[in-house]
C-alpha cells in the first residue's frame, strides 16, 4: 500500500492529468470524501504541531492552539474547494464538487509527505530544505493546474490557471470575512509572518 501511494505520488509529478482522472474515476462516496478530508486536516495539524515543537518561535494565539489551527485548516481547505469549483465553473468548467474534493485531498496528502521530508531535512541542512521547499512549490503549482484542467475538462492549462486565480481571489475574500467574523485581525497575522 505504501509503495502504491509512493508510486502514485511520483506519477502525480510526471503524469498529473492521468492521476487526476484515476482519482476522479474512483467515484468515492460522500462519506469517504468527508473522512479523507477530516484525515488530511488532522494529519496536517499534527505535522504543524511537530514543526512548532521543533522550532518554538512565538506564534499568534490562534496558531499556538492545535484545535484552533485545525479549525482554520479545515476552513481554508473548504474555501479552496469552493474556490476551485466555482472558479472553474465561471470559465465553463464541468467538475463536480466531489471531483475537486478528491483532488484537493490528494494534494494535501502530497503536502503532508513533503512536510515529513522537510521535518527530517531542515535540521540537517537548512539550504537543502529551502531548495526542496522551493522545488515542491513549483511542482505543486504544476500538479494543481493539471488537476484543475482535467477535472473541469478545459484542455487548456492557461484557462485552468485562470480558474485557480479566480478561485484564490474568491477564497481570499471569504477567508478575510471569516477571520473578521472570528475576531482575528488580519494585520496581526501579517505582523507575525
Short mmCIF file of C-alpha atoms in Angstrom, two decimals:
data_model
loop_
_atom_site.label_atom_id
_atom_site.label_comp_id
_atom_site.label_asym_id
_atom_site.label_seq_id
_atom_site.Cartn_x
_atom_site.Cartn_y
_atom_site.Cartn_z
CA UNK A 1 0.00 0.00 0.00
CA UNK A 2 2.82 2.41 0.90
CA UNK A 3 4.65 1.51 -2.31
CA UNK A 4 1.48 2.15 -4.35
CA UNK A 5 0.98 5.54 -2.66
CA UNK A 6 4.61 6.47 -3.31
CA UNK A 7 4.25 5.41 -6.96
CA UNK A 8 1.08 7.50 -7.29
CA UNK A 9 2.88 10.46 -5.71
CA UNK A 10 5.67 10.21 -8.31
CA UNK A 11 3.14 9.77 -11.08
CA UNK A 12 1.39 12.93 -9.83
CA UNK A 13 4.53 14.81 -10.89
CA UNK A 14 5.14 13.10 -14.22
CA UNK A 15 1.54 12.42 -15.32
CA UNK A 16 -0.75 14.63 -13.22
CA UNK A 17 -3.68 14.56 -15.64
CA UNK A 18 -3.75 10.75 -15.62
CA UNK A 19 -3.60 10.69 -11.82
CA UNK A 20 -6.40 13.25 -11.64
CA UNK A 21 -8.55 11.16 -13.98
CA UNK A 22 -7.82 8.00 -12.00
CA UNK A 23 -8.74 9.71 -8.70
CA UNK A 24 -11.94 11.19 -10.15
CA UNK A 25 -12.91 7.85 -11.69
CA UNK A 26 -12.75 6.21 -8.25
CA UNK A 27 -16.11 7.91 -7.60
CA UNK A 28 -15.59 7.82 -3.85
CA UNK A 29 -18.68 8.10 -1.71
CA UNK A 30 -19.51 11.28 0.15
CA UNK A 31 -18.65 9.51 3.43
CA UNK A 32 -15.21 8.52 2.10
CA UNK A 33 -14.55 12.10 0.96
CA UNK A 34 -15.60 13.56 4.32
CA UNK A 35 -13.41 11.01 6.14
CA UNK A 36 -10.47 11.75 3.84
CA UNK A 37 -10.97 15.47 4.33
CA UNK A 38 -11.01 15.10 8.11
CA UNK A 39 -7.95 12.86 7.99
CA UNK A 40 -5.85 15.32 5.99
CA UNK A 41 -6.85 18.15 8.34
CA UNK A 42 -5.75 16.08 11.35
CA UNK A 43 -2.51 14.92 9.71
CA UNK A 44 -1.53 18.42 8.60
CA UNK A 45 -2.40 19.82 12.04
CA UNK A 46 -0.27 17.17 13.73
CA UNK A 47 2.65 17.86 11.41
CA UNK A 48 2.30 21.58 12.10
CA UNK A 49 2.33 20.82 15.84
CA UNK A 50 5.52 18.78 15.45
CA UNK A 51 7.18 21.59 13.48
CA UNK A 52 6.22 24.06 16.24
CA UNK A 53 7.79 21.75 18.85
CA UNK A 54 10.99 21.57 16.81
CA UNK A 55 11.12 25.34 16.27
CA UNK A 56 9.32 27.04 19.17
CA UNK A 57 9.22 30.54 17.67
CA UNK A 58 6.43 32.77 19.03
CA UNK A 59 3.15 32.33 17.18
CA UNK A 60 -0.13 34.24 17.12
CA UNK A 61 -2.59 32.81 19.66
CA UNK A 62 -4.75 31.14 17.02
CA UNK A 63 -1.81 29.16 15.63
CA UNK A 64 -0.48 28.15 19.04
CA UNK A 65 -3.57 26.05 19.80
CA UNK A 66 -3.80 22.82 17.75
CA UNK A 67 -7.61 22.70 17.76
CA UNK A 68 -7.87 26.29 16.53
CA UNK A 69 -5.20 25.64 13.90
CA UNK A 70 -7.09 22.51 12.77
CA UNK A 71 -10.32 24.50 12.51
CA UNK A 72 -8.60 27.19 10.46
CA UNK A 73 -7.02 24.48 8.30
CA UNK A 74 -10.46 22.97 7.66
CA UNK A 75 -11.96 26.37 6.79
CA UNK A 76 -9.05 27.09 4.47
CA UNK A 77 -9.49 23.76 2.66
CA UNK A 78 -13.25 24.27 2.33
CA UNK A 79 -12.58 27.73 0.87
CA UNK A 80 -10.02 26.17 -1.50
CA UNK A 81 -12.51 23.52 -2.63
CA UNK A 82 -15.21 26.07 -3.26
CA UNK A 83 -12.80 28.47 -4.93
CA UNK A 84 -11.51 25.84 -7.37
CA UNK A 85 -15.04 24.59 -8.04
CA UNK A 86 -16.65 27.98 -8.67
CA UNK A 87 -13.52 29.45 -10.33
CA UNK A 88 -13.67 26.68 -12.90
CA UNK A 89 -17.43 26.91 -13.30
CA UNK A 90 -17.15 30.64 -14.06
CA UNK A 91 -14.94 29.72 -17.02
CA UNK A 92 -17.26 26.95 -18.23
CA UNK A 93 -15.71 24.03 -16.36
CA UNK A 94 -17.59 20.78 -15.76
CA UNK A 95 -16.10 19.48 -12.47
CA UNK A 96 -18.35 18.41 -9.63
CA UNK A 97 -17.56 19.37 -6.06
CA UNK A 98 -16.71 15.68 -5.44
CA UNK A 99 -14.15 15.77 -8.27
CA UNK A 100 -12.44 18.82 -6.77
CA UNK A 101 -12.63 17.36 -3.25
CA UNK A 102 -10.82 14.14 -4.11
CA UNK A 103 -8.09 16.10 -5.91
CA UNK A 104 -7.61 18.55 -3.04
CA UNK A 105 -7.44 15.67 -0.56
CA UNK A 106 -4.70 14.03 -2.66
CA UNK A 107 -2.84 17.36 -2.89
CA UNK A 108 -2.98 17.57 0.92
CA UNK A 109 -1.59 14.05 1.22
CA UNK A 110 1.28 15.08 -1.07
CA UNK A 111 1.77 18.19 1.08
CA UNK A 112 1.96 16.03 4.21
CA UNK A 113 4.64 13.86 2.59
CA UNK A 114 6.68 16.97 1.80
CA UNK A 115 6.21 18.25 5.36
CA UNK A 116 7.60 14.98 6.72
CA UNK A 117 10.60 15.26 4.39
CA UNK A 118 11.16 18.86 5.48
CA UNK A 119 10.95 17.93 9.18
CA UNK A 120 13.75 15.42 8.58
CA UNK A 121 15.80 17.57 6.20
CA UNK A 122 15.68 21.04 7.78
CA UNK A 123 17.64 20.12 10.94
CA UNK A 124 20.32 18.53 8.74
CA UNK A 125 20.59 21.30 6.11
CA UNK A 126 18.52 24.47 6.01
CA UNK A 127 19.79 25.21 2.48
CA UNK A 128 18.74 21.80 1.19
CA UNK A 129 15.41 22.13 2.99
CA UNK A 130 14.84 25.55 1.45
CA UNK A 131 15.66 24.18 -2.00
CA UNK A 132 13.22 21.29 -1.50
CA UNK A 133 10.52 23.72 -0.39
CA UNK A 134 11.03 25.93 -3.46
CA UNK A 135 11.12 22.96 -5.82
CA UNK A 136 7.99 21.38 -4.37
CA UNK A 137 6.15 24.71 -4.54
CA UNK A 138 6.75 24.90 -8.29
CA UNK A 139 5.84 21.24 -8.74
CA UNK A 140 2.72 21.78 -6.61
CA UNK A 141 1.56 24.56 -8.93
CA UNK A 142 2.13 22.29 -11.94
CA UNK A 143 0.12 19.50 -10.34
CA UNK A 144 -2.72 21.79 -9.27
CA UNK A 145 -3.05 23.41 -12.70
CA UNK A 146 -3.07 19.98 -14.35
CA UNK A 147 -5.59 18.62 -11.83
CA UNK A 148 -7.95 21.57 -12.32
CA UNK A 149 -7.57 21.26 -16.10
CA UNK A 150 -8.53 17.57 -16.02
CA UNK A 151 -11.35 18.00 -13.50
CA UNK A 152 -13.02 20.86 -15.36
CA UNK A 153 -12.31 19.40 -18.81
CA UNK A 154 -10.67 22.56 -20.17
CA UNK A 155 -7.77 21.01 -22.15
CA UNK A 156 -6.17 24.43 -21.72
CA UNK A 157 -3.64 24.99 -18.93
CA UNK A 158 -3.96 28.79 -19.18
CA UNK A 159 -7.71 28.56 -18.65
CA UNK A 160 -7.03 26.29 -15.66
CA UNK A 161 -4.58 28.82 -14.26
CA UNK A 162 -7.26 31.48 -14.70
CA UNK A 163 -9.75 29.32 -12.80
CA UNK A 164 -7.23 28.91 -9.97
CA UNK A 165 -6.60 32.67 -9.82
CA UNK A 166 -10.34 33.37 -9.74
CA UNK A 167 -10.72 30.69 -7.06
CA UNK A 168 -7.84 32.07 -4.96
CA UNK A 169 -9.26 35.57 -5.14
CA UNK A 170 -12.67 34.31 -4.03
CA UNK A 171 -11.04 32.22 -1.31
CA UNK A 172 -9.10 35.25 -0.02
CA UNK A 173 -12.29 37.30 0.19
CA UNK A 174 -14.20 34.54 2.01
CA UNK A 175 -11.34 33.82 4.44
CA UNK A 176 -10.90 37.52 5.19
CA UNK A 177 -14.59 37.80 6.05
CA UNK A 178 -14.42 34.65 8.21
CA UNK A 179 -11.34 35.90 10.08
CA UNK A 180 -13.04 39.21 10.76
CA UNK A 181 -16.17 37.42 12.00
CA UNK A 182 -13.95 35.29 14.27
CA UNK A 183 -12.35 38.45 15.64
CA UNK A 184 -8.91 37.74 14.18
CA UNK A 185 -7.18 40.90 12.98
CA UNK A 186 -5.56 40.24 9.56
CA UNK A 187 -2.87 42.85 10.32
CA UNK A 188 -1.87 40.74 13.33
CA UNK A 189 -1.34 37.77 11.06
CA UNK A 190 1.00 39.59 8.67
CA UNK A 191 2.91 41.16 11.56
CA UNK A 192 3.92 37.66 12.67
CA UNK A 193 4.96 36.38 9.25
#
